XYZ file of C-alpha atoms in Angstrom:
645
model
C 169.440 102.000 161.702
C 165.872 101.854 162.852
C 163.662 99.763 160.520
C 160.691 101.421 158.909
C 157.303 99.948 159.806
C 155.797 97.970 156.937
C 152.428 99.234 155.669
C 149.568 97.007 156.669
C 147.236 95.801 153.891
C 143.904 97.544 153.965
C 140.968 95.251 154.605
C 138.846 94.673 151.548
C 135.671 96.715 151.562
C 132.588 94.513 151.315
C 130.322 95.058 148.316
C 126.840 94.128 147.261
C 124.987 91.895 149.685
C 128.080 91.608 151.872
C 128.031 95.366 152.436
C 124.339 95.205 153.290
C 124.935 92.394 155.807
C 127.893 94.197 157.374
C 125.884 97.383 157.735
C 123.037 95.469 159.342
C 125.399 93.806 161.823
C 126.930 97.159 162.684
C 123.498 98.625 163.390
C 122.643 95.753 165.772
C 125.861 95.760 167.843
C 127.770 98.984 167.275
C 131.413 98.940 168.278
C 132.844 101.715 170.404
C 136.354 102.882 169.783
C 138.764 103.195 172.761
C 138.259 106.922 172.609
C 134.489 106.382 172.876
C 133.876 108.488 169.788
C 130.249 108.379 168.719
C 131.092 110.134 165.436
C 132.840 107.051 164.051
C 129.760 104.923 164.692
C 127.545 107.496 163.002
C 129.881 107.689 160.005
C 129.872 103.886 159.730
C 126.093 103.802 159.813
C 125.852 106.503 157.156
C 128.342 104.650 154.990
C 126.316 101.450 155.246
C 123.160 103.309 154.238
C 124.894 104.741 151.194
C 126.056 101.264 150.194
C 122.512 99.951 150.455
C 121.209 102.778 148.278
C 123.922 102.129 145.686
C 123.060 98.437 145.649
C 119.408 99.271 145.086
C 120.351 101.457 142.137
C 122.553 98.711 140.698
C 119.680 96.246 141.054
C 117.349 98.626 139.235
C 119.881 99.056 136.428
C 120.274 95.287 136.079
C 116.477 94.881 135.942
C 116.102 97.613 133.319
C 118.886 96.024 131.296
C 117.197 92.623 131.537
C 113.850 94.054 130.442
C 115.481 95.862 127.530
C 117.019 92.579 126.339
C 113.651 90.839 126.647
C 111.907 93.628 124.727
C 114.445 93.462 121.890
C 114.139 89.671 121.649
C 110.349 89.827 121.519
C 110.564 92.556 118.879
C 112.930 90.382 116.842
C 110.629 87.368 117.081
C 107.710 89.489 115.876
C 109.611 91.351 113.179
C 111.771 88.630 111.654
C 109.962 85.456 112.671
C 106.318 86.566 112.277
C 105.555 85.272 115.775
C 102.067 86.465 116.860
C 103.143 87.494 120.353
C 100.932 89.853 122.376
C 102.264 93.240 123.425
C 102.816 92.045 127.015
C 104.043 88.582 126.207
C 105.201 86.426 129.102
C 107.346 83.319 128.861
C 104.308 81.083 128.477
C 103.446 82.950 125.265
C 107.038 82.728 123.999
C 107.417 79.024 124.789
C 104.048 78.218 123.228
C 104.958 80.119 120.041
C 108.340 78.397 119.796
C 106.784 74.991 120.422
C 104.178 75.527 117.704
C 106.902 76.678 115.319
C 108.727 73.412 116.004
C 105.634 71.377 115.140
C 104.169 70.779 118.582
C 100.534 71.264 119.543
C 99.917 73.519 122.555
C 96.409 73.512 124.040
C 95.000 76.586 125.857
C 95.447 74.853 129.224
C 99.145 74.273 128.512
C 98.924 70.615 127.471
C 101.689 70.111 124.913
C 102.154 67.125 122.617
C 103.280 66.156 119.161
C 100.898 64.529 116.701
C 102.006 61.122 115.498
C 102.255 60.718 111.712
C 99.252 59.121 109.963
C 99.404 55.322 109.425
C 99.674 55.528 105.639
C 102.585 57.957 105.989
C 104.457 55.562 108.248
C 103.725 52.735 105.845
C 105.241 54.631 102.921
C 108.289 55.576 104.934
C 108.891 52.055 106.110
C 111.356 51.908 108.980
C 112.300 55.546 108.681
C 110.675 57.644 111.436
C 109.524 61.190 110.818
C 112.100 63.553 112.199
C 111.304 66.333 114.643
C 110.425 69.584 112.923
C 109.676 68.041 109.513
C 106.295 68.327 107.864
C 104.859 66.109 105.103
C 105.130 67.425 101.567
C 101.958 68.637 99.891
C 100.898 68.733 96.269
C 101.534 72.455 96.190
C 105.052 72.114 97.517
C 105.837 69.360 95.005
C 104.575 71.547 92.221
C 106.551 74.615 93.196
C 109.739 73.163 94.669
C 112.487 70.875 93.467
C 113.932 68.278 95.827
C 116.542 70.728 97.033
C 114.038 73.558 97.303
C 111.687 71.254 99.182
C 114.367 70.679 101.778
C 114.742 74.442 102.093
C 110.989 74.782 102.651
C 110.924 72.470 105.669
C 109.718 73.983 108.938
C 112.543 75.415 111.028
C 113.701 73.766 114.199
C 113.492 75.919 117.315
C 115.409 74.938 120.441
C 115.645 76.305 123.942
C 118.920 75.994 125.811
C 118.480 73.278 128.471
C 120.974 74.983 130.751
C 118.745 77.984 131.296
C 117.170 78.267 134.700
C 113.527 79.337 135.092
C 114.648 82.713 136.405
C 116.690 83.421 133.291
C 114.191 82.226 130.703
C 112.710 85.705 130.369
C 116.122 87.089 129.493
C 117.481 84.656 126.899
C 115.752 82.580 124.244
C 117.917 80.692 121.776
C 116.138 80.143 118.470
C 117.920 78.185 115.766
C 116.042 78.971 112.593
C 118.467 77.499 110.062
C 119.739 74.037 110.857
C 119.572 72.497 107.400
C 123.280 71.722 107.452
C 122.782 69.502 110.497
C 119.427 67.976 109.507
C 120.263 67.211 105.884
C 123.924 66.200 105.563
C 123.111 64.408 102.343
C 120.120 63.683 100.144
C 118.478 60.432 101.165
C 115.522 58.465 99.748
C 113.365 59.529 102.645
C 113.428 63.132 101.432
C 112.903 62.340 97.763
C 109.706 62.844 95.831
C 109.358 59.159 94.992
C 108.594 58.225 98.605
C 105.144 59.899 98.410
C 102.489 57.796 96.672
C 99.723 59.155 94.468
C 96.996 58.544 97.045
C 98.833 60.754 99.552
C 98.941 63.572 97.015
C 95.232 63.162 96.261
C 94.428 63.388 99.967
C 96.376 66.628 100.213
C 94.484 68.131 97.280
C 91.113 67.074 98.684
C 91.966 68.533 102.088
C 92.558 71.955 100.529
C 89.206 71.764 98.749
C 87.392 71.088 102.019
C 89.102 74.098 103.603
C 86.818 76.357 101.536
C 83.620 74.749 102.807
C 82.051 76.782 105.625
C 78.880 74.733 105.926
C 77.880 74.299 109.554
C 79.888 77.280 110.845
C 78.381 80.210 112.723
C 75.924 82.496 110.926
C 77.413 85.971 110.472
C 74.947 88.607 109.198
C 76.197 90.696 106.272
C 75.341 94.388 105.902
C 76.167 96.350 102.758
C 77.090 100.007 102.993
C 74.814 102.211 100.897
C 76.711 104.382 98.448
C 77.439 107.948 99.526
C 75.736 110.535 97.326
C 72.107 109.421 97.369
C 71.448 112.254 99.849
C 72.531 115.652 98.482
C 73.752 118.660 100.465
C 70.173 119.926 100.840
C 69.147 116.624 102.483
C 67.108 115.511 99.485
C 66.985 112.024 97.965
C 68.883 112.695 94.747
C 68.272 109.448 92.820
C 65.189 107.477 93.942
C 65.384 105.067 90.987
C 69.040 104.340 91.687
C 68.232 103.667 95.332
C 65.529 101.182 94.361
C 67.843 99.363 91.964
C 70.617 99.106 94.518
C 68.276 97.914 97.266
C 66.748 95.377 94.871
C 70.190 94.020 94.046
C 71.081 93.773 97.736
C 67.819 91.980 98.441
C 68.528 89.420 95.714
C 71.832 88.618 97.389
C 70.074 87.876 100.707
C 71.836 90.756 102.437
C 70.727 91.113 106.057
C 70.655 94.897 106.076
C 72.186 98.183 104.924
C 74.469 100.806 106.469
C 73.407 104.441 106.065
C 75.653 107.421 106.894
C 73.720 110.281 108.512
C 75.935 113.291 107.828
C 76.117 116.062 110.404
C 77.345 118.418 107.667
C 74.087 117.865 105.714
C 71.424 117.641 108.416
C 72.588 120.626 110.505
C 74.310 122.420 107.660
C 73.143 126.032 107.783
C 72.057 126.951 111.310
C 72.780 125.463 114.732
C 70.034 123.150 116.051
C 68.081 123.398 112.786
C 67.896 119.753 111.665
C 66.581 118.659 108.253
C 65.849 114.897 108.008
C 63.483 114.828 104.995
C 65.845 113.007 102.609
C 66.650 110.342 105.171
C 62.947 109.811 105.914
C 62.319 109.073 102.234
C 65.352 106.777 102.034
C 64.320 104.797 105.107
C 60.838 104.307 103.664
C 62.388 102.682 100.584
C 64.481 100.376 102.770
C 61.392 99.483 104.805
C 59.709 98.212 101.620
C 62.475 95.649 101.168
C 62.222 94.607 104.844
C 65.936 94.996 105.508
C 67.529 96.069 108.783
C 69.232 99.458 109.040
C 72.404 100.429 110.854
C 72.901 104.198 110.930
C 76.206 106.029 111.347
C 76.323 109.324 113.222
C 78.896 110.819 110.824
C 80.489 113.837 112.508
C 83.446 113.972 110.084
C 83.929 115.423 106.625
C 84.007 113.271 103.510
C 85.644 113.468 100.097
C 88.555 115.902 100.489
C 90.698 113.983 97.993
C 91.358 114.328 94.278
C 89.449 111.114 93.502
C 86.343 111.967 95.526
C 83.114 112.391 93.572
C 81.132 113.687 96.557
C 82.173 116.393 99.006
C 80.552 116.646 102.435
C 82.124 119.170 104.802
C 81.397 119.960 108.411
C 78.346 122.236 108.904
C 78.772 125.700 107.394
C 78.092 127.422 110.700
C 80.933 125.387 112.260
C 83.311 126.463 109.491
C 82.315 130.102 110.074
C 83.210 129.775 113.756
C 86.494 128.203 112.702
C 87.462 131.260 110.710
C 87.408 133.333 113.893
C 88.630 130.632 116.288
C 90.880 128.114 114.572
C 91.516 126.345 117.877
C 88.318 124.363 117.376
C 90.330 122.285 114.865
C 93.431 120.144 115.311
C 96.781 121.615 114.314
C 100.001 119.897 113.271
C 103.636 120.709 113.998
C 103.757 123.472 111.379
C 100.560 125.088 112.641
C 98.331 123.879 109.797
C 94.693 123.148 110.673
C 92.564 120.232 109.509
C 88.794 120.470 109.257
C 88.244 116.695 109.129
C 86.914 116.646 112.672
C 86.499 118.958 115.639
C 89.299 118.923 118.172
C 88.359 117.109 121.374
C 90.118 119.910 123.157
C 86.740 121.693 122.948
C 84.655 118.728 124.134
C 83.915 120.704 127.297
C 84.579 124.251 126.037
C 81.556 126.446 125.193
C 82.937 127.827 121.961
C 80.236 126.608 119.518
C 77.619 129.335 119.935
C 77.380 128.640 123.643
C 77.569 124.849 123.372
C 80.422 122.437 123.990
C 81.582 119.853 121.492
C 79.876 116.927 123.234
C 76.656 118.937 123.626
C 76.579 119.515 119.866
C 76.974 115.775 119.247
C 74.321 114.918 121.831
C 71.762 117.362 120.392
C 72.265 115.843 116.922
C 71.840 112.266 118.218
C 68.788 113.195 120.293
C 67.167 114.866 117.272
C 67.689 111.714 115.192
C 66.266 109.481 117.925
C 63.169 111.668 118.242
C 62.609 112.035 114.493
C 62.747 108.303 113.767
C 61.180 106.956 116.933
C 58.757 104.843 114.849
C 61.622 103.019 113.129
C 63.233 102.235 116.471
C 59.908 100.941 117.764
C 59.512 98.674 114.703
C 63.039 97.324 115.147
C 63.965 98.519 111.650
C 66.991 100.427 113.025
C 69.027 97.711 114.692
C 72.167 99.619 115.695
C 73.796 103.054 115.741
C 77.482 103.675 115.039
C 78.986 106.726 116.742
C 81.627 108.600 114.759
C 84.493 109.473 117.091
C 87.101 110.846 114.703
C 88.242 111.151 111.072
C 86.513 108.612 108.778
C 84.313 107.807 111.758
C 87.221 106.004 113.471
C 88.437 106.489 117.023
C 91.773 108.182 116.244
C 93.535 111.491 115.704
C 93.695 112.954 112.140
C 97.379 112.014 112.042
C 97.594 110.696 108.473
C 95.467 113.084 106.454
C 95.773 113.075 102.671
C 94.810 116.755 102.756
C 98.154 117.329 104.476
C 99.880 115.437 101.646
C 100.348 112.307 103.734
C 101.099 109.211 101.674
C 101.346 105.606 102.744
C 103.452 104.457 104.572
C 104.299 107.749 106.281
C 104.305 107.728 110.088
C 101.940 110.718 110.315
C 102.200 113.618 112.740
C 101.067 114.264 116.286
C 98.056 116.592 116.413
C 97.651 119.347 118.959
C 94.423 120.170 120.734
C 95.158 123.777 121.612
C 92.317 124.254 124.093
C 93.262 121.433 126.450
C 93.631 123.295 129.712
C 96.609 122.790 132.007
C 98.693 120.826 129.496
C 100.299 123.498 127.311
C 103.783 121.999 127.731
C 102.810 118.455 126.767
C 100.392 119.600 124.056
C 103.294 120.968 121.998
C 104.543 117.457 121.326
C 108.110 116.329 120.537
C 110.166 118.370 118.077
C 112.122 115.388 116.683
C 109.180 113.243 115.508
C 109.595 113.982 111.789
C 106.782 114.863 109.413
C 103.818 113.095 107.804
C 105.859 111.053 105.325
C 108.901 110.308 107.485
C 110.104 106.774 108.301
C 110.730 105.787 111.931
C 114.485 105.376 111.483
C 114.702 108.925 110.081
C 113.518 110.490 113.355
C 115.050 110.773 116.786
C 111.737 110.065 118.479
C 110.588 106.871 116.720
C 113.912 105.227 115.841
C 115.226 102.150 117.618
C 115.882 103.157 121.273
C 114.488 106.592 120.415
C 112.923 109.207 122.661
C 109.521 107.516 122.530
C 110.829 105.289 125.341
C 112.355 108.147 127.379
C 110.712 109.638 130.451
C 109.370 112.543 128.419
C 108.271 110.253 125.577
C 106.377 107.867 127.853
C 104.668 110.722 129.681
C 103.659 112.509 126.477
C 102.377 109.357 124.744
C 100.339 108.398 127.801
C 98.795 111.886 127.927
C 98.160 111.886 124.153
C 96.398 108.491 124.274
C 94.448 109.414 127.406
C 92.970 112.481 125.660
C 91.653 110.168 122.929
C 90.088 107.803 125.472
C 88.545 110.704 127.385
C 86.907 111.906 124.174
C 85.407 108.451 123.571
C 84.204 108.249 127.166
C 82.540 111.672 127.047
C 80.712 111.132 123.746
C 79.629 107.544 124.451
C 78.191 108.540 127.832
C 75.773 110.874 126.049
C 75.184 108.434 123.180
C 73.867 105.875 125.662
C 71.456 108.501 126.952
C 70.226 109.332 123.448
C 69.930 105.715 122.261
C 68.727 103.736 125.243
C 68.529 99.963 124.684
C 70.029 100.311 121.188
C 73.252 98.622 120.129
C 76.126 101.142 119.983
C 79.023 100.545 117.580
C 82.508 102.104 117.623
C 84.936 101.792 114.714
C 88.599 101.071 115.526
C 91.246 101.925 112.897
C 93.645 99.355 111.505
C 97.013 101.163 111.560
C 99.088 98.172 110.468
C 102.133 99.860 108.859
C 105.330 99.978 110.963
C 103.753 97.349 113.240
C 106.923 95.238 113.003
C 109.132 98.024 114.360
C 109.735 98.611 118.051
C 107.986 101.990 118.250
C 104.860 101.341 116.115
C 105.169 104.963 115.015
C 101.961 105.218 112.950
C 99.888 103.883 115.844
C 101.490 106.352 118.257
C 100.612 109.393 116.143
C 97.058 108.029 115.728
C 96.653 107.944 119.524
C 97.319 104.286 120.361
C 100.215 103.872 122.799
C 101.140 100.453 121.479
C 104.915 99.973 121.082
C 106.353 96.491 121.514
C 106.726 96.917 125.287
C 103.266 98.418 125.860
C 99.699 97.228 125.193
C 97.906 100.267 123.813
C 94.556 98.666 123.013
C 93.575 97.202 126.382
C 92.969 100.631 128.037
C 90.843 101.688 125.049
C 88.718 98.552 125.218
C 88.270 98.971 128.958
C 86.646 102.340 128.234
C 84.479 100.801 125.508
C 83.507 97.928 127.791
C 82.220 100.474 130.270
C 79.648 101.499 127.635
C 78.942 97.947 126.334
C 79.684 98.832 122.720
C 80.301 96.582 119.734
C 83.797 97.078 118.293
C 84.012 97.250 114.497
C 87.430 96.514 113.037
C 88.697 96.731 109.466
C 89.763 93.441 107.828
C 92.290 93.238 105.018
C 92.793 90.736 102.242
C 96.144 89.430 101.105
C 96.974 92.202 98.659
C 98.874 94.152 101.347
C 100.266 91.127 103.154
C 103.295 90.571 100.955
C 106.032 90.636 103.557
C 108.907 90.226 101.125
C 110.701 93.516 100.513
C 108.150 95.282 102.690
C 109.637 98.694 103.395
C 106.753 99.642 105.715
C 107.207 96.639 108.043
C 103.442 96.176 107.799
C 101.670 93.378 109.631
C 97.863 93.583 109.291
C 97.484 90.003 110.488
C 99.527 90.629 113.619
C 97.546 93.766 114.396
C 94.232 91.954 113.828
C 95.377 89.134 116.103
C 96.182 91.581 118.905
C 93.022 93.682 118.546
C 90.523 90.844 118.160
C 91.905 88.816 121.050
C 92.018 91.876 123.286
C 88.374 92.670 122.491
C 87.194 89.093 122.928
C 89.101 88.724 126.201
C 87.002 91.567 127.604
C 83.731 89.997 126.559
C 82.928 92.640 123.939
C 81.269 91.851 120.627
C 83.285 92.314 117.440
C 82.208 93.199 113.919
C 84.251 93.460 110.738
C 84.445 95.743 107.723
C 86.404 95.438 104.495
C 88.504 98.122 102.853
C 87.597 99.806 99.595
C 90.382 97.994 97.750
C 89.468 94.918 95.751
C 90.016 91.376 96.936
C 91.128 88.259 95.178
C 89.932 84.743 96.018
C 92.466 84.201 98.791
C 91.701 87.572 100.343
C 87.987 86.769 100.421
C 88.596 83.448 102.160
C 90.989 85.100 104.591
C 88.258 87.538 105.647
C 85.829 84.678 106.245
C 88.415 82.802 108.299
C 88.960 85.929 110.383
C 85.231 86.471 110.840
C 84.644 82.955 112.201
C 87.867 81.043 112.860
C 87.077 77.337 112.699
C 89.852 76.335 115.083
C 88.832 78.694 117.890
C 88.113 76.592 121.013
C 85.607 79.188 122.276
C 83.767 79.401 118.913
C 84.235 83.168 118.844
C 83.075 84.975 115.701
C 81.989 88.364 114.366
C 78.522 89.531 115.332
C 78.116 90.940 111.798
C 80.193 92.017 108.803
C 79.969 95.251 106.766
C 80.755 95.150 103.068
C 81.571 98.538 101.563
C 82.486 99.556 98.031
C 83.124 102.875 96.288
C 80.406 102.514 93.633
C 76.766 101.366 93.604
C 76.174 97.656 93.213
C 73.937 98.227 90.184
C 76.934 99.482 88.194
C 78.448 96.034 88.356
C 81.545 97.203 90.228
C 81.770 94.497 92.881
C 85.125 94.402 94.623
C 84.761 90.900 95.981
C 85.059 88.411 93.100
C 81.718 86.872 93.927
C 79.669 88.690 96.560
C 76.952 86.036 96.443
C 79.457 83.315 97.347
C 80.930 85.514 100.070
C 77.524 86.079 101.681
C 76.715 82.363 101.540
C 79.985 81.578 103.284
C 79.186 84.119 105.992
C 75.698 82.686 106.353
C 77.111 79.124 106.530
C 74.624 77.837 103.982
C 74.946 75.011 101.447
C 77.616 76.331 99.106
C 78.233 75.072 95.608
C 80.669 76.366 93.074
C 83.751 78.408 93.720
C 84.989 81.970 93.623
C 85.865 83.528 90.311
C 89.688 83.588 90.117
């Protein structure tokens, strides 16, 4: 019986880099079969090319996977560890943050070291060295914590796996935030309260007292915003005596100047290009008597469309009449509702306002003001002009309007600019982005790994943010023509809620493409740098900074850190403004620390600060506990006394 031939094992097909090398070798010295078939060689070459393409795709997938892991880790460090990492954090930023968390000092040039304990501390501890990651107890901690609670309050230890190679550091960071079981196996005398002497406690108390002394710091001018309502809808000064009283009170507090809103809806109310400035002329004459500087706001938005508003200032009547016939001059939301807070920048270059474009209307208003008050500019009485670029004068979309029943901390809604030509598909916006009061996790667009990071989402968000920046660029170009050699100010919103989530949903609907894997403020500040503006940013006290049980994942401090550093890095000047909500003592001091941080190596500080309140100063409704003390701190004068608790 003839034996059957045994099947020969098939050679193993090379994969990955081996396939690439084999294909390259085949292309250099092709083998010819005994039959001399050229088709086999061609097939082999085509097969090698396909393998190379597949390997490229696999490499891209691995890189995307690695970046996704990095993005989630950075988001976790920001969200759960309160690490102030920039939007485009590299490993230097991560390592520096982890080192500082562990108690190390990291200088701007990368020099890293650990401070040695003070001599008296070592003397009290005797032969026991201070352990890595521990911090000395303070009087406050002794007052509020028992011995066991004090151990729980120790700074966490953060470690990085020594086995990680430099190439893999951007993929994996091991952070051990709870190692009390290893550090404190048992209670020892070194961790007891008795080991700290009375003089150490006194030093701690004195050090906190000196923290409130701002003598010798940079001088930050303080401007107070004049109450809305002194100019009525007929551009008349409604209460001259009240104006005098308020200005007199400001002058007694050594305020550097006042902020005055010049309302488009009042000055050009009835007919296009018919400007009435009489009330403002009278007001400015009163301010001139007190020899205070004036910053004016070109207010192109409406004011007071809420239940609690005492004053109502709409857009000009002739604009509203045009809007009845052509509602596309206003923004519209997902349900087709229009908002009259501000004109849509879809008509910035559309001649739909009685033959003028949106930017031409703004320019004519600014030019009229500059011509009318040329004498005040010549005297230097008007020191700066703020250009309103959106709702509330802020550079943003009307995405969280109370008129549309938005309530904090809703994510807001994308707004459509119907007249934007050539972008009808993108202008519709996503259909799974929820409504004004939705939460990110309730939507398919803003949830974790949602559509905001898809190809469509990235393209739409880039287009949406670019339209906002184009509007700023167009208006500021004409503002610089109208106000030559005058300081121009632009107000940036502080959309701090949902900042600790990956999508930053509220910022996205407002027009800032700033999720955790994207820096949305740098492109905006590049546009503003082009026009050499001063950026004004809203500062918050501590009343909204309670992170425990925070359902909105708010982080005003993290947002401020990102915005201020991004502005300063571009060499732009920064100013601050408070919210209308009241501040306690700690909130007041926090604002001052933000305005002129004492530990900043570059001595950066605000160029000025704007204090605003809802009621006139003469009524005694002062939101800051002691405005006089606050101004002295900003002025860096000799300060005595303390804030009212």
